[in-house]
Coordinates of C-alpha atoms and ligand atoms in Angstrom, one line a residue:
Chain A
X1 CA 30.7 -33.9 -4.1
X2 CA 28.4 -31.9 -1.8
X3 CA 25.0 -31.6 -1.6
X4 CA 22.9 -28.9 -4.2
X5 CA 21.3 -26.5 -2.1
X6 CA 18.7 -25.8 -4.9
X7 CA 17.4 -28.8 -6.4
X8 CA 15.2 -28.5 -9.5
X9 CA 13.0 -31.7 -10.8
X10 CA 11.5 -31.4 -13.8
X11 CA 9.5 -28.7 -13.1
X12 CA 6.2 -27.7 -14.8
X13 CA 4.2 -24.5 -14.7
X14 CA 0.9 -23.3 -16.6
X15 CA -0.5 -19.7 -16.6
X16 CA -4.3 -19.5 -16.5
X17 CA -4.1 -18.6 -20.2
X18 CA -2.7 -21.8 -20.7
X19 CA 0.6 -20.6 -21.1
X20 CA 3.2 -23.7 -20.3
X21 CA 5.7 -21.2 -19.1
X22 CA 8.3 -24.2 -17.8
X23 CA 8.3 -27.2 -19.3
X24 CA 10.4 -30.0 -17.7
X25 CA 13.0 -28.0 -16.3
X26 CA 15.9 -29.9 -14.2
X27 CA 19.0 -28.5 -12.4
X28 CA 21.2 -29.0 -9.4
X29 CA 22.8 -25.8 -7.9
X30 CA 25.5 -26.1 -5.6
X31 CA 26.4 -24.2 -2.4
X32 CA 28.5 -21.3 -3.5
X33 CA 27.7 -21.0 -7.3
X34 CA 27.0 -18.4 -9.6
X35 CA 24.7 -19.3 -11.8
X36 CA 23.9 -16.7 -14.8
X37 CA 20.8 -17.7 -16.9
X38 CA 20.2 -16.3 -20.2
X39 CA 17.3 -16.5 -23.4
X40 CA 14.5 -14.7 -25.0
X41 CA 11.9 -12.8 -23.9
X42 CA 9.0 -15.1 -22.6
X43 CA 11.4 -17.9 -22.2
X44 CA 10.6 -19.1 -18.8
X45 CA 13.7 -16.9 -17.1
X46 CA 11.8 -15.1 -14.5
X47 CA 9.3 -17.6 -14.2
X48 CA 12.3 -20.4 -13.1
X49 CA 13.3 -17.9 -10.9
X50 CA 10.5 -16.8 -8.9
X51 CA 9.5 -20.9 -8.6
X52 CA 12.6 -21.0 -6.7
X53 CA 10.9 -18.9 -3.9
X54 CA 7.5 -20.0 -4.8
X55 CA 6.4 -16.3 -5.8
X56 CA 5.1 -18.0 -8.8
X57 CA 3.3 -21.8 -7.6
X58 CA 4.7 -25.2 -9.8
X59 CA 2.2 -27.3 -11.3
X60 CA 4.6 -30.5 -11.7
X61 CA 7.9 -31.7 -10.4
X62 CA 9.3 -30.5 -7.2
X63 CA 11.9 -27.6 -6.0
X64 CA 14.0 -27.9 -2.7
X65 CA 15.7 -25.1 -1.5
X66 CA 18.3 -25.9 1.6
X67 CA 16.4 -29.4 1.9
X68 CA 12.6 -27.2 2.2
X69 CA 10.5 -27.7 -1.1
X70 CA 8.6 -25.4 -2.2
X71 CA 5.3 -27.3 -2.2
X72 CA 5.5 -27.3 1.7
X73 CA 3.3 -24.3 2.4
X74 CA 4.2 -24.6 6.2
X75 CA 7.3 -23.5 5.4
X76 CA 7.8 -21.3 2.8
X77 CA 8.6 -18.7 5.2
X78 CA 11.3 -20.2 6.5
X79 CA 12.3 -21.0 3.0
X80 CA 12.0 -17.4 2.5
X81 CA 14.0 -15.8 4.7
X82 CA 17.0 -18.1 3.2
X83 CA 16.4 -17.0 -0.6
X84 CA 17.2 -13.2 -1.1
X85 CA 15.6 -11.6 -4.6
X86 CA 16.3 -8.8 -6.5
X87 CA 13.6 -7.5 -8.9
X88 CA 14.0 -5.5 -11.9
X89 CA 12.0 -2.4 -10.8
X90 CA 13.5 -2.5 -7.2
X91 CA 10.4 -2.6 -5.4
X92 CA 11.6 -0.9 -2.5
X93 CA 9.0 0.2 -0.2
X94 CA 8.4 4.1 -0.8
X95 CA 6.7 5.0 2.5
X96 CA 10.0 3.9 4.9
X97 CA 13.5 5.5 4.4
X98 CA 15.9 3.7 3.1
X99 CA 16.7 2.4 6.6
X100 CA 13.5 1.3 7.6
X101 CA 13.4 -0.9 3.9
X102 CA 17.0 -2.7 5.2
X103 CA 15.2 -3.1 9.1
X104 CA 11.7 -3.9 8.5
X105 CA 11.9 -8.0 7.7
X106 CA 15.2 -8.0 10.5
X107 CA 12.9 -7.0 12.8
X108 CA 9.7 -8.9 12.3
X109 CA 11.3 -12.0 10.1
X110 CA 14.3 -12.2 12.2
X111 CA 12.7 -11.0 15.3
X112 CA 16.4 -8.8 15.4
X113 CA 16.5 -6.0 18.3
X114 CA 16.3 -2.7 16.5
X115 CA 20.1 -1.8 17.9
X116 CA 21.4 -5.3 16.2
X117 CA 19.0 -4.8 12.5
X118 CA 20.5 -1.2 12.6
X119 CA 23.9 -2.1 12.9
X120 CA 23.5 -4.5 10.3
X121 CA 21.7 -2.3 8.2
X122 CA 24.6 0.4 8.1
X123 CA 27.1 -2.0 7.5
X124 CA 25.3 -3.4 4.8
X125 CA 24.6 0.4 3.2
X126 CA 28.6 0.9 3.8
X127 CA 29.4 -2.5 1.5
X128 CA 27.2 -1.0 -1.4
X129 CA 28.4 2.0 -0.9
X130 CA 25.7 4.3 0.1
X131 CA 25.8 5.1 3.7
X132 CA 25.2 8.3 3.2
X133 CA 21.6 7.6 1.7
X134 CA 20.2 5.9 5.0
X135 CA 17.8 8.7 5.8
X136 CA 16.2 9.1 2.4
X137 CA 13.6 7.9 0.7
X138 CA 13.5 5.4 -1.9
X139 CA 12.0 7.5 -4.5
X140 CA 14.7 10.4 -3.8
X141 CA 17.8 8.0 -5.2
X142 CA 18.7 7.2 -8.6
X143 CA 17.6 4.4 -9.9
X144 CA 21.2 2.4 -9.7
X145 CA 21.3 3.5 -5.6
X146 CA 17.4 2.4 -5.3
X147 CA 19.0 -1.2 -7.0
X148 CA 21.8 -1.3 -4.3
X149 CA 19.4 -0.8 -1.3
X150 CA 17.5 -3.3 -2.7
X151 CA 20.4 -5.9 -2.7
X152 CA 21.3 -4.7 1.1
X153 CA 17.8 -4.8 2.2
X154 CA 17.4 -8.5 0.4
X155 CA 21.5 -9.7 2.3
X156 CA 20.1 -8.4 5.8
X157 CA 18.5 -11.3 6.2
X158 CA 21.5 -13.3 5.9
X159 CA 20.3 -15.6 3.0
X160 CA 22.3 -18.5 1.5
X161 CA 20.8 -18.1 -1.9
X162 CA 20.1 -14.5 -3.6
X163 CA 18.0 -14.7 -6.8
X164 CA 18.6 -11.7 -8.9
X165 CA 16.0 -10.8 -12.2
X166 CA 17.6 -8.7 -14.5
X167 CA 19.0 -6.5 -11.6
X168 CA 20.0 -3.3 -14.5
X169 CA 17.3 -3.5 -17.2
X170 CA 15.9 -1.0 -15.2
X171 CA 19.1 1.1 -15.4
X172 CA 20.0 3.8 -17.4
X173 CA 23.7 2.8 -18.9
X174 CA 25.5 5.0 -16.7
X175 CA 23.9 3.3 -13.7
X176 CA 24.8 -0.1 -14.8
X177 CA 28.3 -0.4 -13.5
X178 CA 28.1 0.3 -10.1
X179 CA 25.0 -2.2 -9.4
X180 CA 27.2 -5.2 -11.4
X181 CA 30.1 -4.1 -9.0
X182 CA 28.3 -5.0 -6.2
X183 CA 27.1 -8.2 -7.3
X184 CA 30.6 -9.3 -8.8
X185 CA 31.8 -8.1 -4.9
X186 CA 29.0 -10.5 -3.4
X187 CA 29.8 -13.3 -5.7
X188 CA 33.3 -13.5 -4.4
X189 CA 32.1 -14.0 -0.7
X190 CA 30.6 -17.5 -1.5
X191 CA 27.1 -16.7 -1.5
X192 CA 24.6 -19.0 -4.1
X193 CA 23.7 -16.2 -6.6
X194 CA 20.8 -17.3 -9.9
X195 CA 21.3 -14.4 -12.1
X196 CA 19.0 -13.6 -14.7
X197 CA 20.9 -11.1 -17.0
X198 CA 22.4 -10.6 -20.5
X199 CA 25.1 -8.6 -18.9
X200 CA 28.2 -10.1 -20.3
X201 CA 30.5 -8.7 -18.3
X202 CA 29.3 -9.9 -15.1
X203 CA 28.8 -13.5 -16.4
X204 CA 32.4 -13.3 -17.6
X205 CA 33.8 -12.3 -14.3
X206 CA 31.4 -14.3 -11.8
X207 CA 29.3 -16.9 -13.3
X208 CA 30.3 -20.4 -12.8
X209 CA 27.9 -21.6 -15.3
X210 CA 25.6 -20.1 -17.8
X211 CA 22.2 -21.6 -18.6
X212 CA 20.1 -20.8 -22.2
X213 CA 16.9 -21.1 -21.7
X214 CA 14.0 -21.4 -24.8
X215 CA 10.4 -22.0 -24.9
X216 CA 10.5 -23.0 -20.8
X217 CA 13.1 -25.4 -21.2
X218 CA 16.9 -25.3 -20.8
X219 CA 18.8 -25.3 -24.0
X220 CA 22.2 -25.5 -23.0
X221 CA 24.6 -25.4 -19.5
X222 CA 27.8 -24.0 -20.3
X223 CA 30.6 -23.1 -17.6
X224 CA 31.9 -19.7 -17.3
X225 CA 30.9 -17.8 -20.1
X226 CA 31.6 -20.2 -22.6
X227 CA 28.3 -19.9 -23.9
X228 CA 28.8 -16.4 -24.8
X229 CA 32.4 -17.3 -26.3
X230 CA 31.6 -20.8 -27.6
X231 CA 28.3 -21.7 -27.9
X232 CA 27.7 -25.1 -28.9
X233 CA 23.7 -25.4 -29.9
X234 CA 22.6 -24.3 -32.9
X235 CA 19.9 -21.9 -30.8
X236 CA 22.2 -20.3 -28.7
X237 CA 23.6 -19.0 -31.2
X238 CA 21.0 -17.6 -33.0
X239 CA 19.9 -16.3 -29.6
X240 CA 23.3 -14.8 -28.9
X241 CA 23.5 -13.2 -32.7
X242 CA 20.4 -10.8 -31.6
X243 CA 21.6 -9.8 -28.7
X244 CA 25.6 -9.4 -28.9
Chain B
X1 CA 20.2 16.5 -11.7
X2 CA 18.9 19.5 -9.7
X3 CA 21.3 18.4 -6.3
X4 CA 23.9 19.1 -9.0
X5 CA 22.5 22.1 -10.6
X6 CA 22.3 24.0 -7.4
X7 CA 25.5 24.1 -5.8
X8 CA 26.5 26.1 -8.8
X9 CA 23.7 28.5 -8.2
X10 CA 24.4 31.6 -6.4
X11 CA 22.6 30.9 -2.2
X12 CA 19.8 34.0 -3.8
X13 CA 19.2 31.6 -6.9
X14 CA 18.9 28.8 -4.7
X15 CA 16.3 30.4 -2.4
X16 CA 14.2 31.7 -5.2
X17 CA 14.0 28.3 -6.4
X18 CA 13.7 26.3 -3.5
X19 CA 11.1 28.4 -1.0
X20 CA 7.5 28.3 -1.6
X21 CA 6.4 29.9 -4.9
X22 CA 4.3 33.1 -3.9
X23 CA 1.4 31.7 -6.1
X24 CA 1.3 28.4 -3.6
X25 CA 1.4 30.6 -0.4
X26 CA -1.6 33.1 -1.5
X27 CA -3.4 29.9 -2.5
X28 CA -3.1 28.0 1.2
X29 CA -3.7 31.7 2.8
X30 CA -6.5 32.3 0.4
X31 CA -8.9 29.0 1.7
X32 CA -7.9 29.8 5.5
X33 CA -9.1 33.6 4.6
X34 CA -12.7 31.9 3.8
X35 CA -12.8 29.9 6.8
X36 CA -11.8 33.8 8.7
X37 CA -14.3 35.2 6.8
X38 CA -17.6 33.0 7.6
X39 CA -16.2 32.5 11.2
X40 CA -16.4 36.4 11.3
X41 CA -19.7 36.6 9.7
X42 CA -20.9 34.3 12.2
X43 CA -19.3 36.4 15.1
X44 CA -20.9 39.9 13.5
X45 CA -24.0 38.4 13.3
X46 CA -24.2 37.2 16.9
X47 CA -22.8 40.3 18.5
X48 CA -24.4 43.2 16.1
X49 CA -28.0 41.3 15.7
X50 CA -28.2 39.4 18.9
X51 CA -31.7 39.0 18.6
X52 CA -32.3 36.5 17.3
X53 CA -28.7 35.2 16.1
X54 CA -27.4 34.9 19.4
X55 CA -30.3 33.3 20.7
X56 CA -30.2 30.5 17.7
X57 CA -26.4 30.0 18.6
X58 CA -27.7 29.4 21.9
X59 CA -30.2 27.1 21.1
X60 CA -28.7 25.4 18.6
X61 CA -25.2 24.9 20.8
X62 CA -26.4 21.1 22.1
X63 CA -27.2 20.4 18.6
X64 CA -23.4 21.4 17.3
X65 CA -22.0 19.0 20.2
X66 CA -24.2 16.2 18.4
X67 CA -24.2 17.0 15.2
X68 CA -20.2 16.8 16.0
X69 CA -20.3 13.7 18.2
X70 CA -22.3 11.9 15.7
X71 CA -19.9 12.5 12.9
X72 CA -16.8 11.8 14.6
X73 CA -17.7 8.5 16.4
X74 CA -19.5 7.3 13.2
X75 CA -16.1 7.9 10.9
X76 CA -14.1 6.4 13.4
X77 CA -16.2 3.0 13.3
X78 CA -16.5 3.9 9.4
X79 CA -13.0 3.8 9.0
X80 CA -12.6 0.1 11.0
X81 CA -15.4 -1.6 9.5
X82 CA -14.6 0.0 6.0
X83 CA -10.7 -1.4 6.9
X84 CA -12.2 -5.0 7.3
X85 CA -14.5 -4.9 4.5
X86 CA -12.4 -3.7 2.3
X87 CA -9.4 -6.3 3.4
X88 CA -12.9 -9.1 2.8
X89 CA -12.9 -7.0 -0.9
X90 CA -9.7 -8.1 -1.9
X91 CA -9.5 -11.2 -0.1
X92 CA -8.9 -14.9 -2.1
X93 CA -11.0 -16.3 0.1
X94 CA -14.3 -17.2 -1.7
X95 CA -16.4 -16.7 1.4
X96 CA -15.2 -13.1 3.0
X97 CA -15.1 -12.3 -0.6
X98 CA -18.5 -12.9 -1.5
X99 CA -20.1 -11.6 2.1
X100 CA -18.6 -8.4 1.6
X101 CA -19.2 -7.6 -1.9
X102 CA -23.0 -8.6 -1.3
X103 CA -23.0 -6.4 1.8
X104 CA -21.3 -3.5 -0.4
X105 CA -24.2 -4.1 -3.4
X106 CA -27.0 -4.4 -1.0
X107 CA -25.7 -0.6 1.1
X108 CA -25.2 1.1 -1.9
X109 CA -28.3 0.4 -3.1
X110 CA -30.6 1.6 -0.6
X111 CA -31.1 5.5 0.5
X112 CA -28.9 6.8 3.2
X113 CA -32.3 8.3 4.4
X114 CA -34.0 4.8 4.3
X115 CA -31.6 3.0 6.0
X116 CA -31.5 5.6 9.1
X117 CA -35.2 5.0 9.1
X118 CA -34.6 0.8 9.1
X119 CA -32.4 1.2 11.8
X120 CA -34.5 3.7 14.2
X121 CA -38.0 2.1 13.0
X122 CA -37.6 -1.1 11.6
X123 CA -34.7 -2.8 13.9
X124 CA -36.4 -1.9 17.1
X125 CA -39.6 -3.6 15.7
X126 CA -38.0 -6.8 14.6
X127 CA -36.5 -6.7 18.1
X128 CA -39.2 -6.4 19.9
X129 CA -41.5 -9.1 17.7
X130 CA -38.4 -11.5 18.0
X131 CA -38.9 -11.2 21.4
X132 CA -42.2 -11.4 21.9
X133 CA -41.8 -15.3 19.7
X134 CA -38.8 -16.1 22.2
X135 CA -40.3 -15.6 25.0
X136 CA -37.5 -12.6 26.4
X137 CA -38.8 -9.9 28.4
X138 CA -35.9 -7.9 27.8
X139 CA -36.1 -7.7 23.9
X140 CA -39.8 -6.9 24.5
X141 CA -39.4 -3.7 26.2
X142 CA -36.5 -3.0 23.8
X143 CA -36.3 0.9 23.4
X144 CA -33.5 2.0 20.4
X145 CA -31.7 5.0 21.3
X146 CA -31.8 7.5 18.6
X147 CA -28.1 9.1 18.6
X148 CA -27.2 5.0 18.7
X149 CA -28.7 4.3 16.0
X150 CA -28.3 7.3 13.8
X151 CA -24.2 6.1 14.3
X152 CA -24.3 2.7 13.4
X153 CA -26.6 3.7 10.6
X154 CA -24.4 6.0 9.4
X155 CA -21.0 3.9 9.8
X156 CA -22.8 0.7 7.8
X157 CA -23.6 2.6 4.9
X158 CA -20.3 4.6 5.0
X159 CA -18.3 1.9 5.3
X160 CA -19.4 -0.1 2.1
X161 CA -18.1 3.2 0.4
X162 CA -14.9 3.1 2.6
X163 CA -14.8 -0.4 1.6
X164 CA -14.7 0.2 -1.9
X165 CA -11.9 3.2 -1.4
X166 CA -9.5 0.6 0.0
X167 CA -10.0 -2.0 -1.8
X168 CA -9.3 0.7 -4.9
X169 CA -6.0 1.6 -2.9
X170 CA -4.4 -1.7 -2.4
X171 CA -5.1 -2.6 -5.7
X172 CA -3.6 0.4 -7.3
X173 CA -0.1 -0.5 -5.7
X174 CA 1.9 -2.4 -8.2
X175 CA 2.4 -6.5 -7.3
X176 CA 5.8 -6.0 -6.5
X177 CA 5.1 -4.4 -3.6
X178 CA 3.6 -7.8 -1.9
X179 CA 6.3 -9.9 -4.0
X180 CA 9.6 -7.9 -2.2
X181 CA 7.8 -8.4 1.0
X182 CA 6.6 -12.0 0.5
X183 CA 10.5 -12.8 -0.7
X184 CA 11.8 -11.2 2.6
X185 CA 10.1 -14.1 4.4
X186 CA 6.9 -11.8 5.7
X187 CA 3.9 -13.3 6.4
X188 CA 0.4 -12.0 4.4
X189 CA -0.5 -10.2 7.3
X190 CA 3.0 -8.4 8.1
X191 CA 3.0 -7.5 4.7
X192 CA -0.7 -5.8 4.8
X193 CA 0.3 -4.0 8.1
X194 CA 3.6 -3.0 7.4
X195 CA 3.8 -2.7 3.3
X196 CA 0.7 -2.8 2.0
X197 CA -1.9 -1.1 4.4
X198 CA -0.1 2.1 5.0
X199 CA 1.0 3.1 1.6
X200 CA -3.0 2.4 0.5
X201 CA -4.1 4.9 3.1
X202 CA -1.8 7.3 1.3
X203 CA -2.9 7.3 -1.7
X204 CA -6.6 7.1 -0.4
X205 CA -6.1 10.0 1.8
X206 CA -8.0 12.4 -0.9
X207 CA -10.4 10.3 -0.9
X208 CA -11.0 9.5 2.9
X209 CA -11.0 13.3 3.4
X210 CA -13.8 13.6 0.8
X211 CA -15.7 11.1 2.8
X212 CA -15.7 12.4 5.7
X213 CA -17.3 16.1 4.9
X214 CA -19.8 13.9 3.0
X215 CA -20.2 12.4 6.3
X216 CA -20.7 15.7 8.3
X217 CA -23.0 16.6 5.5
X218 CA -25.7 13.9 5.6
X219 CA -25.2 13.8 9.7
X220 CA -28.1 16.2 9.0
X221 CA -30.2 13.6 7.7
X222 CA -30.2 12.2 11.4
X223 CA -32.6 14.8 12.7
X224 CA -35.7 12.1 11.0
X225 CA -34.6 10.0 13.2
X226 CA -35.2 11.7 16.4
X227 CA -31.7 13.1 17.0
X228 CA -31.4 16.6 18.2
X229 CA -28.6 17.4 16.0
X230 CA -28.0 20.9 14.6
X231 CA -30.3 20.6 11.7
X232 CA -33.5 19.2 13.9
X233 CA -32.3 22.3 16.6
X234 CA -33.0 24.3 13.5
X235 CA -36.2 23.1 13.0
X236 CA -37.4 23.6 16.3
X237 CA -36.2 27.0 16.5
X238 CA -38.0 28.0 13.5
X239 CA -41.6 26.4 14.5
X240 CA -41.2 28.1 17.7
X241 CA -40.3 31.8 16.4
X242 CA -41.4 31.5 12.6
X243 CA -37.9 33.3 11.7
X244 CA -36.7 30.9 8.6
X245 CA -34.5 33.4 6.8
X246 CA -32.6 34.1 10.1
X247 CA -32.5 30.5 11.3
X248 CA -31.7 28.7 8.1
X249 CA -29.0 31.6 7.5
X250 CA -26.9 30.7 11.1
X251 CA -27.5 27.1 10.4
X252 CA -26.0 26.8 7.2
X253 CA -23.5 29.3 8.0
X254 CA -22.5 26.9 11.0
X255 CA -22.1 23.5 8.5
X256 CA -20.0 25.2 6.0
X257 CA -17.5 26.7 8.9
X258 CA -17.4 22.9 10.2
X259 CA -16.6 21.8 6.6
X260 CA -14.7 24.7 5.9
X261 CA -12.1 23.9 8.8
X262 CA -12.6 19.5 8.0
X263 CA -11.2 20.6 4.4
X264 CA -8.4 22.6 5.7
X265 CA -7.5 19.7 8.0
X266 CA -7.8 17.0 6.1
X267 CA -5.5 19.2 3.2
X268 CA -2.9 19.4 6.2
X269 CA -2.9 15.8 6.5
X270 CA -2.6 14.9 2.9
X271 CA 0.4 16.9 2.4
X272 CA 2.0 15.5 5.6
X273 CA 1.6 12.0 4.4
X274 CA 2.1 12.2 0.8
X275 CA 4.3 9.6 -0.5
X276 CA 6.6 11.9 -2.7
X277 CA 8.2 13.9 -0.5
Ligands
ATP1 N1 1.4 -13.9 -14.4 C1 1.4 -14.4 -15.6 N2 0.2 -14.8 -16.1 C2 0.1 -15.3 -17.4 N3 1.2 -15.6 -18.1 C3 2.4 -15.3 -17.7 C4 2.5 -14.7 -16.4 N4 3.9 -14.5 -16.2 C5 4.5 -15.0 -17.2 N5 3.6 -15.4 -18.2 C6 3.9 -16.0 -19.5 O1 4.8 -17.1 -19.2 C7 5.9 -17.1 -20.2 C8 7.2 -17.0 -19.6 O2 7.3 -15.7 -19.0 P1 8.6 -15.2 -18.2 O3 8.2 -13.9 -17.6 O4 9.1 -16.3 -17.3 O5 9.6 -15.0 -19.3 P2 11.1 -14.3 -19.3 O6 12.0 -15.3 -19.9 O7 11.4 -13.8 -17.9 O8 10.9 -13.1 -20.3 P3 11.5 -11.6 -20.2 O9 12.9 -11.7 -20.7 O10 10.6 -10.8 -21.1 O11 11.4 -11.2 -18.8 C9 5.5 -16.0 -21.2 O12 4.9 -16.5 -22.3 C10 4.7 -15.1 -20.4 O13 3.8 -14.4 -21.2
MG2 MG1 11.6 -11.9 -17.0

């Protein structure tokens, strides 16, 4: 079997409060898979996540990303620029077009020409289908377009991995669709994708496995969607009564 | 939703709605009619009364030019070391952190006033004495120059208040801000220079704009300190004709056109930068 590009070793974290946000959390991810993780509120979801990049810092254990861990300040750039993230509230950066969002880390990350991070930038805008938008600013767009620059400005830097935390919780229902589209599109082209999100439909038609996670730890690994058609822990399905 | 709306809209409906409302015009016109109006005054008052308004225009002209220079090269340096301090402000580092927020308390506390008069009276001394222990010839005849000192003076007691305004801008923009840029593989500083920095400085832009016609303001506090700026030109006018209603009338008359056209300015460029377009 291959390597895991993301490895996870029973990983810690404590909030100043105190808080043990994640408490022994372990998994491989391999090159390639969608992984969709799923649990309450204060669960550790987003926490997980951003440890992957090290937006948020691990007390114990140790993540690797691509062979980097996360504890190697040195690099966490480079580690970085090979881990795309999606945020719930799009953070796209209001004071540049949409353009400038997709060009800005091409150019000084990637040290691209402005010619090459342009080209790029349009073809990206073209795959989630808003060319049109490149001149306008962030705060002009629907939420549901703001979402889909976000995921072409995170793809311009040609990452391996894109971490995604609850990408339409944002979204008003109508918006919804068109943002999963794109990420069922991009999980089909082999790309490593962490998806936090109760969106059934996109675990059913992308995820290669589905993680519960409960009071920072994971509950139960199920592949496909099975844990939304078959649960087998007693939690998940209490979990998955609230929310189906 | 209104994108929609107006292609349905007759091109009449769509102007009405879309071109300035009259109310917003008359407003804009309104402020530039006071400027008009004070500049005119000022222009009646020298060419029907010339004696003595055109002859305190005339003497008072040198003291514009500094009153002027002195405001403009002390907001420049205002706005760099209030840049840097206010970068120390919100800085994890415990050291630029604590140096700056002492230097903010300790500036804030102290007169404007008393501070020009530290730096005109006080440094030179200290200078001088430090000389005289060192043995340095040079510090010993140490002479300050007044329209040197009355700028620095100025720009390190603005710039604990500019200090405060950025630090107040970067922290109003939400975290994710520094997280989408951090997760795109930017360093801290790219992400200051190219995310952080420049939408701070638009939402501070009120703010900055307010400082700096407090600025031109107390310039006139420089003329204790041996600066021949407008005020001080005043002053000497007056002792040498005993006309105080006249002088004090051009004088004043000449700040509030000078703040009159800063507001204006400074209004342009708010608008021109606003976020929200
Ligand atoms: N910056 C922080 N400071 C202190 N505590 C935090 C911080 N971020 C998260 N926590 C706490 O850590 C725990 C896990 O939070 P996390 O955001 O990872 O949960 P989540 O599963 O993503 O929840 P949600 O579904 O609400 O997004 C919670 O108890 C939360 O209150
Ligand atoms: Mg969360």
């Amino acid at each position: 079997m291959t390597e895991p590009i993301i490895q996870i070793k029973d990983v810690h974290k404590y909030f100043k409060n105190n808080i043990h946000a994640l408490r022994g959390v372990s998994l491989d991810i391999y090159p390639g898979e969608v992984i969709v993780i799923i649990g309450p509120s204060g669960s550790g979801k987003s926490t997980l996540l951003r440890s992957i990049n090290n937006l948020e810092e691990i007390d114990f254990g140790d993540i690797t990303v691509g062979g980097l861990s996360v504890k190697d300040h040195h690099d966490i750039n480079k580690l970085r620029m090979e881990v795309g993230m999606v945020f719930q509230q799009f953070n796209l950066f209001p004071h540049l077009t949409v353009l400038e969002n997709i060009t800005l880390a091409q150019r000084i990350v990637r040290k691209r020409s402005k010619k090459e991070s342009y080209q790029n930038a349009m073809l990206l805008l073209e795959k989630v289908g808003i060319p049109e938008k490149a001149h306008a600013y962030p705060l002009q767009l629907s939420g549901g377009q703001q979402q889909r620059v976000a995921i072409a400005r995170a793809l311009a830097m040609n990452p391996k991995i894109m971490l995604f935390d609850e990408p339409t919780s944002a979204l008003d229902p109508e918006m919804i669709q068109e943002v999963l589209e794109v990420m069922i599109q991009l999980s089909k082209e082999g790309i490593t994708m962490v998806v936090v999100s109760h969106e059934m439909g996109f675990a059913r038609a992308a995820a290669d496995r589905t993680i519960l996670m409960d009071e920072g730890k994971i509950v139960e690994i199920a592949s496909h969607d099975e844990l939304f058609t078959n649960p087998q822990e007693e939690r998940t399905r209490l979990f998955l009564s609230k929310i189906l | 939703m209104e994108e929609k709306d107006n292609r349905q809209e007759n091109p009449i409906q769509w102007l009405d709605k879309n071109l300035p409302q009259a109310g917003e015009l008359t407003k804009v016109d309104a402020w530039w009619w006071l400027v008009l109006l004070v500049f005119l005054a000022i222009l009646a008052l020298v060419v029907f009364k010339p004696d003595p308004y055109a002859r305190i225009l005339n003497f008072t002209q040198d003291g514009i030019v500094i009153t002027i220079v002195v405001t403009i090269s002390s907001f420049v340096l205002t706005m760099i070391f209030g840049l840097f301090c206010g970068l120390g402000r919100v800085s994890k580092n415990r050291i630029l952190y604590g140096i700056t927020s002492i230097y903010v308390e300790i500036i804030r506390g102290i007169p404007l006033l008393v501070q020009l008069l530290v730096w005109y009276f006080a440094f030179p001394a200290i200078i001088i004495q430090l000389g005289t222990i060192l043995k340095i010839e040079s510090m010993q005849r140490y002479l300050a120059n007044p329209v040197l000192m009355a700028i620095i003076g100025i720009s390190v007691c603005y710039a604990a208040y500019m200090a405060e305004i950025v630090r107040a801008g970067i922290e109003s923009l939400p975290a994710g801000q520094m997280e989408a840029a951090r997760s795109l593989g930017m360093t801290k500083t790219q992400t200051m220079q190219y995310v952080i920095l420049p939408q701070a400085y638009r939402i501070i832009m009120p703010a900055i704009g307010n400082e700096f016609i407090s600025l031109l303001k107390d310039s006139s506090l420089v003329s204790v300190v041996a600066v021949s700026d407008l005020t001080r030109r005043g002053r000497e006018f007056m002792s040498t004709t005993f006309m105080p209603i006249e002088t004090w009338l051009m004088v004043s008359l000449l700040y509030l056109l000078m703040t009159l056209i800063t507001t204006r300015l400074t209004k342009i460029i708010e608008n021109k930068t606003k976020l929200v377009k």
